[in-house]
PDB file of C-alpha atoms in Angstrom:
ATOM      1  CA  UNK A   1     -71.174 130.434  -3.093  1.00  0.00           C
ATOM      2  CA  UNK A   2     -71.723 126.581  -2.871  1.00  0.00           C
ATOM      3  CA  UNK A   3     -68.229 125.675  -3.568  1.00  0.00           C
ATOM      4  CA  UNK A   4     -67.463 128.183  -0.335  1.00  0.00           C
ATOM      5  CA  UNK A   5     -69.675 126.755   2.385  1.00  0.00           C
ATOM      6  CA  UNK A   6     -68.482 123.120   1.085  1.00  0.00           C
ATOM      7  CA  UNK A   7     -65.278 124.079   2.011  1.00  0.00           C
ATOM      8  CA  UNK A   8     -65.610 125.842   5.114  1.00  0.00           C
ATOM      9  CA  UNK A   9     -67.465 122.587   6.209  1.00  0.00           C
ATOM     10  CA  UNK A  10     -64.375 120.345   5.307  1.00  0.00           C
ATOM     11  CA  UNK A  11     -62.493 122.477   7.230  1.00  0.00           C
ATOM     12  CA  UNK A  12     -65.101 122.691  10.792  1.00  0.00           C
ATOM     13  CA  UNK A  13     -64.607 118.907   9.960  1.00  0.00           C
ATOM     14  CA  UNK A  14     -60.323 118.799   9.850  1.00  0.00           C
ATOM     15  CA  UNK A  15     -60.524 120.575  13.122  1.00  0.00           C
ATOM     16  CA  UNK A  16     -62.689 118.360  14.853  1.00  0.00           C
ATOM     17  CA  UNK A  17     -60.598 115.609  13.899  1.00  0.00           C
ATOM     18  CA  UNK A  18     -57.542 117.126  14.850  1.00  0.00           C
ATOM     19  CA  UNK A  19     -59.058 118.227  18.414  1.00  0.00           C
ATOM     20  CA  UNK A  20     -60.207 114.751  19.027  1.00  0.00           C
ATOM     21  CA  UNK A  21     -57.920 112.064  20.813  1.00  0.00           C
ATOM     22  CA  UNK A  22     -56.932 108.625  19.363  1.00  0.00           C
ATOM     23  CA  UNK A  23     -57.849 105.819  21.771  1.00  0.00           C
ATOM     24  CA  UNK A  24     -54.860 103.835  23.506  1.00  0.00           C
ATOM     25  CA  UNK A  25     -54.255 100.575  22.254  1.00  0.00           C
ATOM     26  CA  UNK A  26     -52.272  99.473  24.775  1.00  0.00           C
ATOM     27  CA  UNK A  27     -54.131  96.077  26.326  1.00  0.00           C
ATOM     28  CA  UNK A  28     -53.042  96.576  30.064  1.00  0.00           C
ATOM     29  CA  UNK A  29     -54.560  99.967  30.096  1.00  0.00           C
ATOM     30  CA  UNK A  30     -57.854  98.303  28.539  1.00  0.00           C
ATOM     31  CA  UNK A  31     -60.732  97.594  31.485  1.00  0.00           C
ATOM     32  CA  UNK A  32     -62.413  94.307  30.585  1.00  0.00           C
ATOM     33  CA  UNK A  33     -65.506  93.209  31.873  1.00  0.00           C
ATOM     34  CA  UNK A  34     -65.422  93.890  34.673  1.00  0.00           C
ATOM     35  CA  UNK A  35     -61.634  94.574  34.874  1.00  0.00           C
ATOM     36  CA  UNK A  36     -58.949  97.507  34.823  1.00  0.00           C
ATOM     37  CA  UNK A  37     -56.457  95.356  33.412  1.00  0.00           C
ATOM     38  CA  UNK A  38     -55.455  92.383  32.274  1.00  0.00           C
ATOM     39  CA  UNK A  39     -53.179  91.586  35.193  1.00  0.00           C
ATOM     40  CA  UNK A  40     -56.093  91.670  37.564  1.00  0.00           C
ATOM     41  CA  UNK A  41     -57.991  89.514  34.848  1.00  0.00           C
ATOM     42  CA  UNK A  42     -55.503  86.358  35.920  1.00  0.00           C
ATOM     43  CA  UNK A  43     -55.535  87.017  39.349  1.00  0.00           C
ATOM     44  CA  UNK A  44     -59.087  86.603  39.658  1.00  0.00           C
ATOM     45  CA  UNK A  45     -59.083  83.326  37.455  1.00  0.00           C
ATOM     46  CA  UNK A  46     -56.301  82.385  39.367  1.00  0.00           C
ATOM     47  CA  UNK A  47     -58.481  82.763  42.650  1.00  0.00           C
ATOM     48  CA  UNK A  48     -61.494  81.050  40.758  1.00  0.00           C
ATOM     49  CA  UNK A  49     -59.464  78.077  40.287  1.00  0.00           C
ATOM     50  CA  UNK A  50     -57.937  77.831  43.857  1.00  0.00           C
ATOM     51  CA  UNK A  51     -61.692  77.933  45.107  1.00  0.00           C
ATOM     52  CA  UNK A  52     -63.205  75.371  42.530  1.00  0.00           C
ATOM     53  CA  UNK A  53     -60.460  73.231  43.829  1.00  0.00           C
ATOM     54  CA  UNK A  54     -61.083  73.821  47.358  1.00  0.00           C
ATOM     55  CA  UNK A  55     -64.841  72.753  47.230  1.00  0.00           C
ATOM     56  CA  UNK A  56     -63.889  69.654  44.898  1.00  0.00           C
ATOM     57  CA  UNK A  57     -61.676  68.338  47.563  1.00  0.00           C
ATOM     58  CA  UNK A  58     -64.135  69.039  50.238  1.00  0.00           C
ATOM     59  CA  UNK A  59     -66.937  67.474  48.011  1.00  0.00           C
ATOM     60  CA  UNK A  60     -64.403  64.113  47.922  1.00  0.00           C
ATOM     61  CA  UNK A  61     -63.523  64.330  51.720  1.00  0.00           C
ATOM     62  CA  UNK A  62     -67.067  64.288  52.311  1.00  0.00           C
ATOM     63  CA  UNK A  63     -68.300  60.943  50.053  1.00  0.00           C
ATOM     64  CA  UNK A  64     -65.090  59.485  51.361  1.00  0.00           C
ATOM     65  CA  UNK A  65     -66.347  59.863  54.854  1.00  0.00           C
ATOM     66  CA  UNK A  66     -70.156  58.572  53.729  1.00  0.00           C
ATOM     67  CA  UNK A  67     -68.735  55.523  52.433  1.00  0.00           C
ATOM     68  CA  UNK A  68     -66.513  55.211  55.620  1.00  0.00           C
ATOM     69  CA  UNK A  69     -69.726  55.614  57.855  1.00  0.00           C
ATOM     70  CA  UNK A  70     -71.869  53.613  55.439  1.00  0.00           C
ATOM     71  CA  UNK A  71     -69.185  50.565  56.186  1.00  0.00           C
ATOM     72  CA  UNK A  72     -68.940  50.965  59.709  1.00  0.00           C
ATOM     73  CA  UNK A  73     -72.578  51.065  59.967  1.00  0.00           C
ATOM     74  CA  UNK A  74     -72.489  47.745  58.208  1.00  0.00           C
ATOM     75  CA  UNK A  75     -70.233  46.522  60.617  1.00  0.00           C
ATOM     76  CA  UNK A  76     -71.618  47.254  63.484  1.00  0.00           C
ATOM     77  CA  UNK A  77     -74.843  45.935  62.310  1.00  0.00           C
ATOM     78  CA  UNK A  78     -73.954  42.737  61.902  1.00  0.00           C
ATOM     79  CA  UNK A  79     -71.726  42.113  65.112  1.00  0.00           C
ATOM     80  CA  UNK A  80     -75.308  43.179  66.632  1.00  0.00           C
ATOM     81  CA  UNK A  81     -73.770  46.870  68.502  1.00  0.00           C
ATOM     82  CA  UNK A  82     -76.027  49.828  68.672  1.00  0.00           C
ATOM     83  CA  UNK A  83     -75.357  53.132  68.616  1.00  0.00           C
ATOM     84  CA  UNK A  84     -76.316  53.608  72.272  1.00  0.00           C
ATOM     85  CA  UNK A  85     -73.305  50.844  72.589  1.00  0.00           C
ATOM     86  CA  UNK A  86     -70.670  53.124  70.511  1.00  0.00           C
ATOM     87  CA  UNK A  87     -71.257  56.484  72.222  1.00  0.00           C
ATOM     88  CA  UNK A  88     -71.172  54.998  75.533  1.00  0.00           C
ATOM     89  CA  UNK A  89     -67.922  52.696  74.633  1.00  0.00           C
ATOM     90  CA  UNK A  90     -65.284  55.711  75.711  1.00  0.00           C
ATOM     91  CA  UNK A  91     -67.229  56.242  79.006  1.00  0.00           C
ATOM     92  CA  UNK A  92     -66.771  52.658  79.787  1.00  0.00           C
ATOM     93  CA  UNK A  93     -63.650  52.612  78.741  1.00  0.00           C
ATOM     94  CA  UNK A  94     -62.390  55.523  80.934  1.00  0.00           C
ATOM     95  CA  UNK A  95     -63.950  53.354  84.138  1.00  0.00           C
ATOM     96  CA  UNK A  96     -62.570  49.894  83.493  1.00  0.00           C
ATOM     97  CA  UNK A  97     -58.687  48.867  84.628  1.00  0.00           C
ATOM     98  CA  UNK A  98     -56.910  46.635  82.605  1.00  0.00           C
ATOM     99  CA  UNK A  99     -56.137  43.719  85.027  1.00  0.00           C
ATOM    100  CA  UNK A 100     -52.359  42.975  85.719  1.00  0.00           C
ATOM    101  CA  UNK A 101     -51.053  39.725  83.828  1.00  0.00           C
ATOM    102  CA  UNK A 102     -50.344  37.338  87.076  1.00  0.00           C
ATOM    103  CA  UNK A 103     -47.192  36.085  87.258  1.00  0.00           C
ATOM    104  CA  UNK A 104     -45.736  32.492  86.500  1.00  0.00           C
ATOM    105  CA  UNK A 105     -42.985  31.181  87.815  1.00  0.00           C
ATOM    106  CA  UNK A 106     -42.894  28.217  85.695  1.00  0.00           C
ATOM    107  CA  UNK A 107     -42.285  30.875  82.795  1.00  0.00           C
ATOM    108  CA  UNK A 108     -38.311  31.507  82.313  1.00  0.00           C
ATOM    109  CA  UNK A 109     -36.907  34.914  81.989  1.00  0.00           C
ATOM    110  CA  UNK A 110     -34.062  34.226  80.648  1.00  0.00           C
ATOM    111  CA  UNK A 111     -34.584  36.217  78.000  1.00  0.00           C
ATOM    112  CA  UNK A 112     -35.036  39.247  79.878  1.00  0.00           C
ATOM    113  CA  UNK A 113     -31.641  41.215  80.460  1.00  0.00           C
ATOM    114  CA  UNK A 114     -32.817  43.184  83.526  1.00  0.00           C
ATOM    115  CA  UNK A 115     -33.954  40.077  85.100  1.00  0.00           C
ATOM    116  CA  UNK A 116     -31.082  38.456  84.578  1.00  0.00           C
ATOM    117  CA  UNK A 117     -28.599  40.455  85.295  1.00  0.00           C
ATOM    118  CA  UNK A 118     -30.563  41.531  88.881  1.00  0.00           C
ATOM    119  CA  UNK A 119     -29.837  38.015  90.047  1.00  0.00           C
ATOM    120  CA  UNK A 120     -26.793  36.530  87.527  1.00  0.00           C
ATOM    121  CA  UNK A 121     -22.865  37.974  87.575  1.00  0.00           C
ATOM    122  CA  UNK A 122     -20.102  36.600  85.930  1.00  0.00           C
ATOM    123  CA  UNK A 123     -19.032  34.527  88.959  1.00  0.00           C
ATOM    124  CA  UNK A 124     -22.238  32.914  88.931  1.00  0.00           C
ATOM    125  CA  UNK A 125     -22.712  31.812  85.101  1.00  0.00           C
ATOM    126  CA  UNK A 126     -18.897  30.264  85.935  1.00  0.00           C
ATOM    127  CA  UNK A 127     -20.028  28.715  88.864  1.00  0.00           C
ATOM    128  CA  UNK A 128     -22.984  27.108  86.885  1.00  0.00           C
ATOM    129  CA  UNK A 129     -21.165  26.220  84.453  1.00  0.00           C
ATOM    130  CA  UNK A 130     -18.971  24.057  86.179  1.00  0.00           C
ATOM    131  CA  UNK A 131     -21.597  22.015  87.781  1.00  0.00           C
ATOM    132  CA  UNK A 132     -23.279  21.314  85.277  1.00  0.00           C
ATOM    133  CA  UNK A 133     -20.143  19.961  83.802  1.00  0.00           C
ATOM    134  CA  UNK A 134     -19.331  17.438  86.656  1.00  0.00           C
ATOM    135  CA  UNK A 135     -23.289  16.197  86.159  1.00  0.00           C
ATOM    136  CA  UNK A 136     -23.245  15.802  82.595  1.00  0.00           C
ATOM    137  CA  UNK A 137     -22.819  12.299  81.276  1.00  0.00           C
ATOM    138  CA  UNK A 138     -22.709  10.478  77.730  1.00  0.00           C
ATOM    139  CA  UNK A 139     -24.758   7.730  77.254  1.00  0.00           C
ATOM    140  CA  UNK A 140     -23.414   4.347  75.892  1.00  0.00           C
ATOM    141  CA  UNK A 141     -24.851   3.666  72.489  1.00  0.00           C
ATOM    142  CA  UNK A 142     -26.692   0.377  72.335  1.00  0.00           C
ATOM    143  CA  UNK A 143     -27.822  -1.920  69.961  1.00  0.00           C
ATOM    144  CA  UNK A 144     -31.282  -1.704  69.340  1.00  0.00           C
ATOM    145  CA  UNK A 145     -33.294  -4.738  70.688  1.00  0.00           C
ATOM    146  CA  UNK A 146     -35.233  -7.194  68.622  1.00  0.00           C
ATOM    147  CA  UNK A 147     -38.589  -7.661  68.720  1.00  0.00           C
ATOM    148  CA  UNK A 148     -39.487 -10.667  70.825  1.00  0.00           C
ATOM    149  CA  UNK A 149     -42.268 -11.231  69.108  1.00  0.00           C
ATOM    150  CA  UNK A 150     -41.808 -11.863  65.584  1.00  0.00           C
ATOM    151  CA  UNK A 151     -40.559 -14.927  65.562  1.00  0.00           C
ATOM    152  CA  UNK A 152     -41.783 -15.490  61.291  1.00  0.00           C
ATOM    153  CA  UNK A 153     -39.502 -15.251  58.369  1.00  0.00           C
ATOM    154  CA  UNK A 154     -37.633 -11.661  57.776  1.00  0.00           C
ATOM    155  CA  UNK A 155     -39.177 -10.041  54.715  1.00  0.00           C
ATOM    156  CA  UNK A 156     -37.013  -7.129  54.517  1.00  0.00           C
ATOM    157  CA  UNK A 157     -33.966  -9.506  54.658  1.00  0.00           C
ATOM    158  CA  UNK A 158     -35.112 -11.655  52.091  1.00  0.00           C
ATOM    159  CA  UNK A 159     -36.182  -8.733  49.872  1.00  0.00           C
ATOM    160  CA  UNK A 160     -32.543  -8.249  50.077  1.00  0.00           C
ATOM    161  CA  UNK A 161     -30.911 -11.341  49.458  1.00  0.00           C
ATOM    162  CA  UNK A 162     -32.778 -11.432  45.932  1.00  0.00           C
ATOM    163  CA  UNK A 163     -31.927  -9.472  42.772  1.00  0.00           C
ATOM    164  CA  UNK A 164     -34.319 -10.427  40.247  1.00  0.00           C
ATOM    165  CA  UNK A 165     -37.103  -8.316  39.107  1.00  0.00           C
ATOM    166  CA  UNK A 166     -40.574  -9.005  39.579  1.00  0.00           C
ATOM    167  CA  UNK A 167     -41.959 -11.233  37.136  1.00  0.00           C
ATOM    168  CA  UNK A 168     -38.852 -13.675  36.329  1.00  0.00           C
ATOM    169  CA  UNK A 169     -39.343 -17.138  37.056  1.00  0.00           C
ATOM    170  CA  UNK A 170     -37.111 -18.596  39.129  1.00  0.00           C
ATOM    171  CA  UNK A 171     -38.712 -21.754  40.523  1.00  0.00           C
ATOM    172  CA  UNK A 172     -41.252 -24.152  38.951  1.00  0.00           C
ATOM    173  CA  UNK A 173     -44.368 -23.842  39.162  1.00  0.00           C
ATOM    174  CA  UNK A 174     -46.013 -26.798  37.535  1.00  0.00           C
ATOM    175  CA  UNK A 175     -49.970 -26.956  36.768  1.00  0.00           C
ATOM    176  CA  UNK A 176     -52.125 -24.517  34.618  1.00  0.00           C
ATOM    177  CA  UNK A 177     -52.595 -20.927  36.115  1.00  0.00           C
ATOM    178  CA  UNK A 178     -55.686 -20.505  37.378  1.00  0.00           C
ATOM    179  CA  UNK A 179     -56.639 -16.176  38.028  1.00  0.00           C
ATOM    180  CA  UNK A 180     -59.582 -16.740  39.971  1.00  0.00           C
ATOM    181  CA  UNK A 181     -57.624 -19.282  42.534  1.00  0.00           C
ATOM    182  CA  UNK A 182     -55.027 -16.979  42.595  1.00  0.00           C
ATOM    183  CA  UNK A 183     -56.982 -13.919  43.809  1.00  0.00           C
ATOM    184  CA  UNK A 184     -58.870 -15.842  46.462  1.00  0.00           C
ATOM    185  CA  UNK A 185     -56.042 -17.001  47.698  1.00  0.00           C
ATOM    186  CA  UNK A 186     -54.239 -13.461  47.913  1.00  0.00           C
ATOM    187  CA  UNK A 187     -57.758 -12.439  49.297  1.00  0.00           C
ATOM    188  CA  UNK A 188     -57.090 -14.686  52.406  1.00  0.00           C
ATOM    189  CA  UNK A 189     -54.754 -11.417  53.487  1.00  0.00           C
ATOM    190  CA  UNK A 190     -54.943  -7.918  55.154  1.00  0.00           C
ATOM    191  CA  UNK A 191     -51.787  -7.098  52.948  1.00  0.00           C
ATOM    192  CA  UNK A 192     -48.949  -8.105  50.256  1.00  0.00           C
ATOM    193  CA  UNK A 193     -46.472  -8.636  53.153  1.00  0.00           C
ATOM    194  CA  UNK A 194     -48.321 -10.772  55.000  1.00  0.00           C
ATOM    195  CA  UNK A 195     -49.150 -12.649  52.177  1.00  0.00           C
ATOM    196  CA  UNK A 196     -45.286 -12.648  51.800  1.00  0.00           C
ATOM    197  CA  UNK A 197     -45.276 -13.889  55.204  1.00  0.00           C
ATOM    198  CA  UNK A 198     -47.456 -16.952  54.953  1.00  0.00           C
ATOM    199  CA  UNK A 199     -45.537 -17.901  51.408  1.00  0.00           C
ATOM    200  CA  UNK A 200     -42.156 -17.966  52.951  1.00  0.00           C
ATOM    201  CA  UNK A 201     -43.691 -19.662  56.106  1.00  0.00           C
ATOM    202  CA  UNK A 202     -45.067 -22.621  53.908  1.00  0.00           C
ATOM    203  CA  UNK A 203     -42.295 -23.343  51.864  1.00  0.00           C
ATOM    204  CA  UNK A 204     -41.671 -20.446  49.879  1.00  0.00           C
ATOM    205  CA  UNK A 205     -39.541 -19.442  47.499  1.00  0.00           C
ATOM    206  CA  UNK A 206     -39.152 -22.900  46.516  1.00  0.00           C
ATOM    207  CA  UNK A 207     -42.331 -24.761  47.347  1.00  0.00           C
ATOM    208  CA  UNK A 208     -45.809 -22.547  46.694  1.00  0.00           C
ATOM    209  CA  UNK A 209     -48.237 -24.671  48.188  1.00  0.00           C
ATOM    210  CA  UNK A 210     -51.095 -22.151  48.659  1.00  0.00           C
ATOM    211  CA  UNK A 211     -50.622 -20.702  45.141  1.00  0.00           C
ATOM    212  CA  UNK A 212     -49.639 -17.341  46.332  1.00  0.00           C
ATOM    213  CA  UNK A 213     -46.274 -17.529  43.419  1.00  0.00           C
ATOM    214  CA  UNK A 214     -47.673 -18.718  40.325  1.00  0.00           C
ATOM    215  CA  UNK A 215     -45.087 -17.078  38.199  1.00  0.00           C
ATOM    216  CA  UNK A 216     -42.402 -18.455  40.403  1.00  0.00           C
ATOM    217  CA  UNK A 217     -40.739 -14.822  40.667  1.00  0.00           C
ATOM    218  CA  UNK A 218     -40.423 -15.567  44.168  1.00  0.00           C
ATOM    219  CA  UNK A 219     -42.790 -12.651  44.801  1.00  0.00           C
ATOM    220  CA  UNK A 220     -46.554 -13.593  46.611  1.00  0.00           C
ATOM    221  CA  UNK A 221     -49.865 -11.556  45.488  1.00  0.00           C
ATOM    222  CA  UNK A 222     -47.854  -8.584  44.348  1.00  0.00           C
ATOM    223  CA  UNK A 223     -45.399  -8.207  46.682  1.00  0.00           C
ATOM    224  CA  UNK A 224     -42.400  -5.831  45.507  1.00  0.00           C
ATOM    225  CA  UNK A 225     -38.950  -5.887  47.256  1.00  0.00           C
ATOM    226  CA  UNK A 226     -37.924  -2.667  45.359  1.00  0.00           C
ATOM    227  CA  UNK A 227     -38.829  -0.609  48.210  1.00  0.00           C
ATOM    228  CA  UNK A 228     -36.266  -2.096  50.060  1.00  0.00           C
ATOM    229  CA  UNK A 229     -33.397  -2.363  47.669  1.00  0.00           C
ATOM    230  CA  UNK A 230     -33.939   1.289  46.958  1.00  0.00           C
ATOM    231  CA  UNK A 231     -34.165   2.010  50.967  1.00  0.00           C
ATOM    232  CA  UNK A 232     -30.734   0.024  51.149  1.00  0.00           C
ATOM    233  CA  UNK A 233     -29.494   2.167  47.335  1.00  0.00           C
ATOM    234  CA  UNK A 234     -29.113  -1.073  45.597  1.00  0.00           C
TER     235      UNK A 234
END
């Protein structure tokens, strides 16, 4: 009797299997949270995305223009403008005329083509040009005058007419060498050439009667005639 029920149960138990149906695996017919399928899943992140990015840029548009009115504000401040100043600039903008630059007539226009050519033909520029032909005139080269009044030795020209460096003796120079002489007598002068000057005026190369040559270079207080030799390329 047991045994019997037992297996009339299994069998209730087959058919209720049997009757029921086996759910659909497939994922796109699968609802998600909130979702039919998984197609309309993406979409909506899709959409998510596009707005997150929309406010970001907005949220950047809107510090950039805080730090652009934080800078004019700066500005403004400390060329001394108000705000008053700024909202009214337009207005007085719309009322003043700009003022017509006058004209000169010492300016040329020659550079202007329309202004040119409203006065200027062909004919003309010929014209022109042959007048100003019969008035031009070459000038004679001349010599180029000495000065009347330097009437003391030539220091470039003797610079010239040596060729020994500074430093060689070329002319006695008898007595002991005294330093402190010689720079008190070099002292006596504004510069080395017109120390050169006075030596060649008293004497010099050959005679050194103020001391300004003790080395008998021919060369006073530090005077150098390489400038000159090098001006000349010897």
């Amino acid at each position: 009797m047991i045994l019997r029920s037992l297996s009339a149960s299994a069998v209730l138990l087959l058919g209720a299997c049997a009757s029921s149906s086996i759910p659909d695996s497939n994922p796109s017919s699968l609802g998600g949270a909130g979702f039919r399928n998984y197609d309309q899943y993406e979409a909506e992140q899709k959409r998510r995305d596009a707005l997150l990015e929309t406010r970001r840029e907005a949220a950047m548009r809107q510090e950039q223009m805080t730090e652009e009115q934080e800078i004019a504000a700066e500005t403004l401040g400390a060329l001394n403008i108000s705000d008053e100043q700024v909202a009214n600039a337009p207005a007085a903008a719309e009322g003043t005329q700009v003022a017509a630059a006058p004209s000169n007539p010492d300016i040329s226009d020659e550079q202007n083509f329309d202004a040119v050519s409203s006065r200027e033909s062909i004919e003309s520029d010929a014209e022109r040009l042959a007048r100003n032909r019969q008035t031009y005139q070459v000038a004679a080269v001349e010599a180029v005058p000495e000065n009347p009044g330097s009437t003391g030795p030539n220091i470039v020209a003797y610079a010239l007419s040596t060729t020994n460096p500074v430093g060689t003796a070329l002319y006695d120079r008898r007595g002991k060498f005294d330093e402190g002489k010689y720079r008190r007598a070099c002292a006596e002068f504004g510069s080395a050439d017109q120390a050169q000057i006075a030596f060649l005026e008293g004497g010099g190369p050959k005679r050194d009667r103020k001391g300004l040559d003790p080395d008998g270079d021919g060369f006073a207080c530090f005077w150098n005639p390489t400038p000159f030799r090098s001006a000349r390329g010897g």
